Coordinates of C-alpha atoms in Angstrom, one line a residue:
X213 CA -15.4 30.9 -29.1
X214 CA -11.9 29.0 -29.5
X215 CA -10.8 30.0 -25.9
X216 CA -14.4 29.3 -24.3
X217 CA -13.4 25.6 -25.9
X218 CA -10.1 26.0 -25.2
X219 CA -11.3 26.3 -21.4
X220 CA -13.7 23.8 -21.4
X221 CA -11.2 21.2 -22.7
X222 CA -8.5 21.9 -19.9
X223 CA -11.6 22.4 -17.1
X224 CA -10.7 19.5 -13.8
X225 CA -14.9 18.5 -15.0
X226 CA -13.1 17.0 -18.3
X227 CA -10.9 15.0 -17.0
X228 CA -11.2 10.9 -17.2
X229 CA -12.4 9.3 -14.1
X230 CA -11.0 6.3 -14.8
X231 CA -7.5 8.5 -14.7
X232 CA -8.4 8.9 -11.0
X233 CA -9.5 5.7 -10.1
X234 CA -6.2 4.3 -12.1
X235 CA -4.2 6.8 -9.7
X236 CA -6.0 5.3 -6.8
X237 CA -6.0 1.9 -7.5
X238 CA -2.5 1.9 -8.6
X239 CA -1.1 3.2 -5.6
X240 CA -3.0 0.7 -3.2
X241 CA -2.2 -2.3 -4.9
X242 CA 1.3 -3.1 -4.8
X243 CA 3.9 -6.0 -3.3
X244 CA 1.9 -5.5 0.4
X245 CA -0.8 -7.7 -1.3
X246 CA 1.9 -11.0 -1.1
X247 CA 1.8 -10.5 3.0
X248 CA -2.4 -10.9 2.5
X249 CA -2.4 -15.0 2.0
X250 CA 0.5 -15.4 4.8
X251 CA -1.1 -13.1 7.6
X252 CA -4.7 -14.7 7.0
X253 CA -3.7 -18.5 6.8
X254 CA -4.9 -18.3 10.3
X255 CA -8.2 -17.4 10.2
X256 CA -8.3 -18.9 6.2
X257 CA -10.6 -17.4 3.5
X258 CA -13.9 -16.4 4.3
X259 CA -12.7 -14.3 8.0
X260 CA -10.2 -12.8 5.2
X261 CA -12.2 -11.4 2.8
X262 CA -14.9 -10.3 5.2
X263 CA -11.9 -8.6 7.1
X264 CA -10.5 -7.2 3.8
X265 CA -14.3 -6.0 3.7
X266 CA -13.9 -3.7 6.7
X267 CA -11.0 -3.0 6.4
X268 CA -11.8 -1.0 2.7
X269 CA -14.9 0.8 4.1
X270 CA -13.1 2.4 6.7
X271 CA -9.7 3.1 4.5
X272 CA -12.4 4.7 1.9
X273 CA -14.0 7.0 4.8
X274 CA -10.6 7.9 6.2
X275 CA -9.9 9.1 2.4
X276 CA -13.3 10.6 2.3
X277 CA -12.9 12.7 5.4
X278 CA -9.2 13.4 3.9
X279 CA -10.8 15.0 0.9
X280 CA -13.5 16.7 2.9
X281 CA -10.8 18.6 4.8
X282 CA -8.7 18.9 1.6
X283 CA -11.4 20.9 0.0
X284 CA -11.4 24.4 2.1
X285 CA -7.7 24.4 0.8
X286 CA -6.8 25.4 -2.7
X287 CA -6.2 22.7 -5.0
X288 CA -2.0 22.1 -4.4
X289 CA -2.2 22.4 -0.6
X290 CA -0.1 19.2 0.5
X291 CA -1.0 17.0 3.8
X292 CA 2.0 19.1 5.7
X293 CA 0.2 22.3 4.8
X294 CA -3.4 21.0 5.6
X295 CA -1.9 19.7 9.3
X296 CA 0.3 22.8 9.7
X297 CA -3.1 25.2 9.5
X298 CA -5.6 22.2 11.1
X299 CA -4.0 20.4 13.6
X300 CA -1.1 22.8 14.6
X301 CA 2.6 23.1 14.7
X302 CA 2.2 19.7 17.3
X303 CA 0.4 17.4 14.6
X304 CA 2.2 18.9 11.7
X305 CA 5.6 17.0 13.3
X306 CA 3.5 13.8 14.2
X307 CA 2.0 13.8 10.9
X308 CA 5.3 14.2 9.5
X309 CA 7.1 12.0 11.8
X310 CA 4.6 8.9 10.9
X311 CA 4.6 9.5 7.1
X312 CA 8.7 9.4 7.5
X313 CA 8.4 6.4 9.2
X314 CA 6.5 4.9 6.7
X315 CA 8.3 5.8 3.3
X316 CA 11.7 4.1 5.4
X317 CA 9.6 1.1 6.9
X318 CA 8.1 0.3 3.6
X319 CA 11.6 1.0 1.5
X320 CA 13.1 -1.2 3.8
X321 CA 10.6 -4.0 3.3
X322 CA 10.4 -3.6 -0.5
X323 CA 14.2 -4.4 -0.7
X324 CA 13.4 -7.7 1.7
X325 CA 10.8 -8.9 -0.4
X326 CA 12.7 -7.8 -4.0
X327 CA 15.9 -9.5 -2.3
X328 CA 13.6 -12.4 -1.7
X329 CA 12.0 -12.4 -5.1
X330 CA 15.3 -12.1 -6.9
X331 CA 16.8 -14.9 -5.5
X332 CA 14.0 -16.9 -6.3
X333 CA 14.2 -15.9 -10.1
X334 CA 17.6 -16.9 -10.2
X335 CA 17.6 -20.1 -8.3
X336 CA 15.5 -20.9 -11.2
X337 CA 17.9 -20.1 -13.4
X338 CA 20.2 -21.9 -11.1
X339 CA 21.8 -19.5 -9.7
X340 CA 22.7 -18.9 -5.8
X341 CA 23.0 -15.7 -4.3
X342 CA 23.0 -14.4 -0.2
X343 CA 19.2 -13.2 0.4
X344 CA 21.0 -10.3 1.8
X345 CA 23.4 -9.6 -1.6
X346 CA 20.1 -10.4 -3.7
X347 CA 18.9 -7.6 -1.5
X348 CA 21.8 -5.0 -1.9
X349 CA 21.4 -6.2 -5.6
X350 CA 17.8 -4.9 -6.6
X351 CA 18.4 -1.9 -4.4
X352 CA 21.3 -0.3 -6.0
X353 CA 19.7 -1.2 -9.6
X354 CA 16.3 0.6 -8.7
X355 CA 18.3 3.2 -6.7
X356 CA 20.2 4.4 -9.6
X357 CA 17.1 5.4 -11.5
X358 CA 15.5 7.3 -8.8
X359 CA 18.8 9.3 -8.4
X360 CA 18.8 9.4 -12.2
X361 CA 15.1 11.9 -12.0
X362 CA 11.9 11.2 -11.6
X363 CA 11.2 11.5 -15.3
X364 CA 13.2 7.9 -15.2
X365 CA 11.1 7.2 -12.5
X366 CA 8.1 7.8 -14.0
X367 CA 8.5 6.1 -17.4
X368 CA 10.0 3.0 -16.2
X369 CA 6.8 2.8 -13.2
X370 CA 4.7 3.3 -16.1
X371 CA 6.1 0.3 -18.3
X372 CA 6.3 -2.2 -15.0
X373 CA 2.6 -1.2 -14.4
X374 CA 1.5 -2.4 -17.7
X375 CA 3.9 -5.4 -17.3
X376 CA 2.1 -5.5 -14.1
X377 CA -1.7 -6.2 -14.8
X378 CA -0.9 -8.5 -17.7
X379 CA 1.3 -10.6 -15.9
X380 CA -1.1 -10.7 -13.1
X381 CA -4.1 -11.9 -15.5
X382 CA -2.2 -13.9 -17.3
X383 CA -1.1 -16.0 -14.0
X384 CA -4.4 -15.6 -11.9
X385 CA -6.5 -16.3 -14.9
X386 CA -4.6 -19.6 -15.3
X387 CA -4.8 -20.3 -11.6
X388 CA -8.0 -19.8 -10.8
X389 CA -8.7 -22.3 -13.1
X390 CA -6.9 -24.5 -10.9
X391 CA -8.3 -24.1 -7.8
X392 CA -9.7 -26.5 -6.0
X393 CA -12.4 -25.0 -3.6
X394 CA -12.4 -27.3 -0.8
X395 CA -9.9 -25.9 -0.1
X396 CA -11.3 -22.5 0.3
X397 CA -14.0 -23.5 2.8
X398 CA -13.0 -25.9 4.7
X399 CA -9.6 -25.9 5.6
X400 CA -7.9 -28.7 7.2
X401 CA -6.9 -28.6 11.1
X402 CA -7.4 -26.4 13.8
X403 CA -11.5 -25.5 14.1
X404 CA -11.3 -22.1 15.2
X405 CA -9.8 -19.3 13.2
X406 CA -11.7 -15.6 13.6
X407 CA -9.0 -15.0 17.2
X408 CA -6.1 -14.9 14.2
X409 CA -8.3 -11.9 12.6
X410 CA -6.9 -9.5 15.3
X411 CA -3.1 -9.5 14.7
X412 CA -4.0 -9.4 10.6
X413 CA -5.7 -6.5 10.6
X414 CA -2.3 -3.6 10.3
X415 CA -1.5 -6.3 7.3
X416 CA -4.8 -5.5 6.2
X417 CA -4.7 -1.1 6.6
X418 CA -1.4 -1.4 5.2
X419 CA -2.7 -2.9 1.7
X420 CA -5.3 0.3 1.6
X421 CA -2.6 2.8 1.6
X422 CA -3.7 5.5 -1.4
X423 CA -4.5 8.9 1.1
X424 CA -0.7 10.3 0.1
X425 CA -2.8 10.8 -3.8
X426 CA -5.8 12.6 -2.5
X427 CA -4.3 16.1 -2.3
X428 CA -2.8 15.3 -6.2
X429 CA -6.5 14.4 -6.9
X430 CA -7.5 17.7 -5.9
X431 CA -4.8 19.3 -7.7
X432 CA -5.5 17.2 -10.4
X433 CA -9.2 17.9 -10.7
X434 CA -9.5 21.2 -8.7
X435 CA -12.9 21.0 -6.4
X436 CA -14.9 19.0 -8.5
X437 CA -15.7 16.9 -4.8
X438 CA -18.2 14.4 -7.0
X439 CA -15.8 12.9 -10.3
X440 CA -13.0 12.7 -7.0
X441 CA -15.1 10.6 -4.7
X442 CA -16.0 8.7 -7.6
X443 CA -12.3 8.0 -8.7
X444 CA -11.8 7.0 -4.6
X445 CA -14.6 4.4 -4.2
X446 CA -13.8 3.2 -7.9
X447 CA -9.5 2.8 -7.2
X448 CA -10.4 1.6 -3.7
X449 CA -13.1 -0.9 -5.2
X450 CA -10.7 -2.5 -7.8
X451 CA -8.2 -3.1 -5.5
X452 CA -10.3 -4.8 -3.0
X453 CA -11.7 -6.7 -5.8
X454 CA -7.7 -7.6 -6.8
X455 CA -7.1 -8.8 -3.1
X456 CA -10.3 -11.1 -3.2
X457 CA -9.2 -13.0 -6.6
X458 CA -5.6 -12.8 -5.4
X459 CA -6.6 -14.9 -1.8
X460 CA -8.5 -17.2 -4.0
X461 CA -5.7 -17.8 -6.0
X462 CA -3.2 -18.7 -2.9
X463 CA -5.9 -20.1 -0.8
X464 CA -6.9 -22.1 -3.1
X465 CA -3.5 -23.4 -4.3
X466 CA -1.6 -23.9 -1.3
X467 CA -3.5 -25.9 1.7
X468 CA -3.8 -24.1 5.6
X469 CA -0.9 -26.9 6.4
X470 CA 1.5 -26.0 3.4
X471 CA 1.0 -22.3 5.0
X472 CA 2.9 -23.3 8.2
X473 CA 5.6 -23.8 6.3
X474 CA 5.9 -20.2 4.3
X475 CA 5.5 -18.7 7.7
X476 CA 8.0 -20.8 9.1
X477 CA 10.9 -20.2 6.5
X478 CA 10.2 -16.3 7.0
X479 CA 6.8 -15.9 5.1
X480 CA 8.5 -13.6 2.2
X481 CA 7.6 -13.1 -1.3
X482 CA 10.2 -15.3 -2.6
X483 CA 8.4 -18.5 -0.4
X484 CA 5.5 -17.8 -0.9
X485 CA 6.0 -17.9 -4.9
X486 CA 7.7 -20.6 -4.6
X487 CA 4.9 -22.6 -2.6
X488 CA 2.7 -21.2 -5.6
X489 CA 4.8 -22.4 -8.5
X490 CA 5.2 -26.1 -7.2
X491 CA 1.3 -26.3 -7.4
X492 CA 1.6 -24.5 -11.2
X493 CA 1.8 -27.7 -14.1
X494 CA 3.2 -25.3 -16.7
X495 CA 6.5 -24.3 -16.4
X496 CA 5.9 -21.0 -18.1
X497 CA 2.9 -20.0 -15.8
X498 CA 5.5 -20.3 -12.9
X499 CA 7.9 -17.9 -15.2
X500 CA 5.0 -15.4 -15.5
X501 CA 4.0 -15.4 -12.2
X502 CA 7.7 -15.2 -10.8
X503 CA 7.5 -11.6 -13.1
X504 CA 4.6 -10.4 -12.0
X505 CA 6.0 -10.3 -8.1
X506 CA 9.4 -8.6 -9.6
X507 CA 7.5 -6.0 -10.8
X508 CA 5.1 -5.5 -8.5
X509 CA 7.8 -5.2 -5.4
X510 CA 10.5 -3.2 -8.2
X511 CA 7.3 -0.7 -8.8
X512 CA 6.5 -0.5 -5.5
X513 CA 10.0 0.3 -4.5
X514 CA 9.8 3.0 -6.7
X515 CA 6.4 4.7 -6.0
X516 CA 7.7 4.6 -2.3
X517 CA 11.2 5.4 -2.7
X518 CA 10.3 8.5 -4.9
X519 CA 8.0 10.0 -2.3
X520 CA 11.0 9.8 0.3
X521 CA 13.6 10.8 -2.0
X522 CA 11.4 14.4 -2.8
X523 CA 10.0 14.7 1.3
X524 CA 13.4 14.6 2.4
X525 CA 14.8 16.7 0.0
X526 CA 12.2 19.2 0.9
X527 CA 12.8 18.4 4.3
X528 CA 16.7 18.9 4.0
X529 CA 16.9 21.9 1.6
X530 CA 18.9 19.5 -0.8
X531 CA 18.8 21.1 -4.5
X532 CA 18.3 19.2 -7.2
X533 CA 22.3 19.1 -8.6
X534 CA 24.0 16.1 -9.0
X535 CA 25.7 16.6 -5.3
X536 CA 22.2 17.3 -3.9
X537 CA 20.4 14.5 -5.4
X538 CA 23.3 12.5 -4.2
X539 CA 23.0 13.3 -0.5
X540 CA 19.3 13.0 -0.6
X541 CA 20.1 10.0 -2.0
X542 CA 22.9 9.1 0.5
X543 CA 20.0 9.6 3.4
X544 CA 17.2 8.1 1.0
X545 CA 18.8 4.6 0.9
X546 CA 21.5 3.7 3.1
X547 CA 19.8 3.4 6.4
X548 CA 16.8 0.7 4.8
X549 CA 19.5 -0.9 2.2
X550 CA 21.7 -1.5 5.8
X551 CA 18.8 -3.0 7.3
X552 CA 18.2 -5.1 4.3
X553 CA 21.5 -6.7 5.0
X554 CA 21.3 -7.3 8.6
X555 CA 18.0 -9.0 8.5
X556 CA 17.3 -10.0 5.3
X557 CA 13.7 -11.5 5.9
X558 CA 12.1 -8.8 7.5
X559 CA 9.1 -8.4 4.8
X560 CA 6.5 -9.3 7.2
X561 CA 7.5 -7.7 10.5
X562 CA 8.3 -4.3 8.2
X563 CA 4.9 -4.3 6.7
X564 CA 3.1 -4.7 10.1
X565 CA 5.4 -1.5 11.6
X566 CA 4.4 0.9 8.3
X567 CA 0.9 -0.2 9.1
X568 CA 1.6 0.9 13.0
X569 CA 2.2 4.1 11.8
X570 CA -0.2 4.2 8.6
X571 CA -3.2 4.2 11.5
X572 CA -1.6 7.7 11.9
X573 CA -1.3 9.9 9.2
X574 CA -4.1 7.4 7.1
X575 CA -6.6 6.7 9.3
X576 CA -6.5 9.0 13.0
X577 CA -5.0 12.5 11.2
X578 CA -8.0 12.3 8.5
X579 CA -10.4 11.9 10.5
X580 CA -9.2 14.8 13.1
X581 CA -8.7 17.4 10.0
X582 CA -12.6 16.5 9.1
X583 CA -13.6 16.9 13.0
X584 CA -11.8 20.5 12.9
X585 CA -12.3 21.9 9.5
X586 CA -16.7 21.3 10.6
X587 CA -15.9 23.3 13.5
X588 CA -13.7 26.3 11.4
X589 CA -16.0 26.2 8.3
X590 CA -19.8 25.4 10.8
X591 CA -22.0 26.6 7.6
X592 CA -19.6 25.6 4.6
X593 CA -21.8 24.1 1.7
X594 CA -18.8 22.0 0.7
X595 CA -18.8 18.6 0.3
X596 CA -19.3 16.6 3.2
X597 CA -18.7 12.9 4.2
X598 CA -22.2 11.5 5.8
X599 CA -22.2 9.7 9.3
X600 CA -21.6 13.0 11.3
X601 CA -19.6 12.6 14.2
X602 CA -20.4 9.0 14.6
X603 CA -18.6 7.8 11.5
X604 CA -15.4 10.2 12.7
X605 CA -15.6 8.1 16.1
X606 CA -15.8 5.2 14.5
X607 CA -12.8 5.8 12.0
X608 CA -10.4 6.8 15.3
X609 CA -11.6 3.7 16.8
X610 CA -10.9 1.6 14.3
X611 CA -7.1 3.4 14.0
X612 CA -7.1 2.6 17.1
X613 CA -7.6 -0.5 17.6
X614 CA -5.9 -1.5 14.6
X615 CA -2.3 0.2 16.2
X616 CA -3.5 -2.0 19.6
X617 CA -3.9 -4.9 17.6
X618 CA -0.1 -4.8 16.6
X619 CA 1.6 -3.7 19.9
X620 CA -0.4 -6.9 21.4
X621 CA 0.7 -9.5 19.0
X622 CA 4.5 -8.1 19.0
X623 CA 3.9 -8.8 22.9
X624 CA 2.4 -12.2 22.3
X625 CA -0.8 -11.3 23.7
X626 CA -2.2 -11.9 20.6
X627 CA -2.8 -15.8 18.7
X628 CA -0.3 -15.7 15.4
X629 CA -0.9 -18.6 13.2
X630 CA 2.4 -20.5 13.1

């Protein structure tokens, strides 16, 4: 009787949902979220939160799809193994190649923004640094924990997440208050804004980024398809809730005009706080807000810099001695700490590159492993994502378009609000 309750206690059907969704939800929302109010002062609020809207349906089906394929694998199988035995030794190295890319583009944009951030908190304190030392500052700090273990890791991430979400509601709360919601609907100047929709959307995919955590969900909860699609639309849900109030907070703040200027000076956390704090009264709601964007970028840097540290240790054969953890290290930060200091104020531009190769491994890869795991497994009574081969189609063609959308506005092709 004690080990039948014994196994019903430690079955994947007992664990919390809201675990799940926290995973999810967690992951998503991070310092990307400061790019969201910069990228869409073109086309303003509403195109933004209808594009948001989008944008989370088809990051949730690309997921969905994800988990689909997941599922004929036994729970541990990591996206490298489902690609390797899917897509073939071809997509394995593209998968691999793209997620790469992203863990460095991202790393190196995290150190932009928290050079960015950093120098605004001690300005305040009046202090003057470089942007770039400020940079080469919060890197080394958060690099030393990450080569310290990922138990270090993992309690300080825990501690800046809970700093995280009060800081946040403690500023938003006090800002929405604020608000003044003229400003949200009808924005001074130019009369036409959905054109600036196109070049926002990577910023967009790029704030949707959870698929890395649907393999752990499945390790996590074994094949119990209906609490993890639950935990997925839940996580995904609260961030896209998060992004609405967080655009409602900047938009209605800082006016379409005042924008111009953020984008002008470089459009990086730092300004963009900054903008946000000169419309705050209280001097200590400018202090907690100034915290909640060091934490958010420090625990972003983190969640990101962990996942490269351990691929390219795997990727390497580095052990896990001090001289191995060193040379992962060695590889892990140099390269995006060196960028940090040649162009300090690369936040944007990074973010828009990760989301280049995000449509990848997030959005085209899922879909494809769906599309080939119905054609290996035709009568498998295994979960499976509705739409049929429409909705796959429609997923690659928004990854598609998306990656197009980038390339053209790089070019010029595409309006950029300036």
């Amino acid at each position: 009787m004690a080990n039948h309750m014994n196994a019903a206690k430690n079955s994947p059907k007992s664990k919390s949902l809201i675990g799940g969704a926290m995973i999810i939800a967690g992951t998503t929302v991070g310092a990307g979220m400061f790019s969201l109010p910069v990228v869409g002062a073109g086309m303003w609020f509403s195109y933004s939160v209808l594009m948001l809207v989008g944008i989370w349906f088809c990051m949730l089906m690309s997921g969905l799809l994800l988990l689909e394929a997941n599922l004929h694998f036994e729970p541990g199988a990591s996206f490298d193994t489902l690609t390797r035995d899917t897509l073939g030794q071809f997509g394995r190295i593209v998968n691999g190649l793209s997620i790469a890319f992203v863990l460095y583009i991202l790393t190196y944009a995290y150190i932009s923004g928290g050079g960015s951030i950093v120098n605004h908190s001690l300005q305040a304190i009046g202090i003057s640094l470089p942007q770039s030392i400020a940079g080469l500052v919060f890197a080394l700090v958060l690099a030393l924990i990450v080569l310290i273990s990922t138990k270090a890791v993992d309690r300080i991430t825990t501690i800046m997440l809970g700093g995280m979400v009060i800081t946040f509601f403690l500023a938003t709360g006090n800002l929405l208050i604020e608000i003044d919601p003229s400003r949200l609907f009808e924005p001074d100047g130019e009369a036409r804004y959905l054109p600036y929709m196109l070049a926002a959307l990577p910023f967009g995919l790029a704030s949707f980024g959870y698929h890395g955590n649907v393999p752990s969900l499945v390790k996590y909860y074994g094949k119990d398809a209906k609490t993890i699609v639950k935990a997925i639309v839940l996580g995904t849900t609260i961030a896209l809730v998060i992004y609405a109030c967080w655009l409602v907070v900047t938009m209605g703040n800082i006016s379409r005009a005042m924008f111009s200027d953020i984008i002008a000076q470089g459009g990086n956390m730092g300004v963009l706080v900054a903008a946000l704090s000169e419309s705050i009264a209280s001097e200590n709601l400018s202090r907690v807000l100034t915290l909640f964007a060091n934490l958010a970028v420090a625990s972003s840097f983190l969640g990101v810099t962990l996942g490269l540290f351990d691929y390219l240790a795997d990727l390497f054969g580095f052990d896990d001695s001090r001289t191995g953890r060193l040379k992962t290290a060695a590889i892990t930060f140099i390269p995006p700490t060196v960028l940090g200091l040649l162009f300090p104020n690369g936040f944007l531009m990074a973010i828009g590159f990760a989301a280049l190769a995000a449509t990848i491994w997030a959005v085209i890869v899922p879909a494809l492993l769906a599309y080939k795991t119905r054609q290996l497994y035709p009568n498998s009574r295994s979960f499976k994502v509705p739409g049929g081969n429409m909705l796959i189609i429609i997923v690659v063609l928004f990854g598609a378009l998306t990656a197009t959308c980038h390339l053209l506005a790089m070019a010029d092709i595409l309006p950029v609000y300036q």
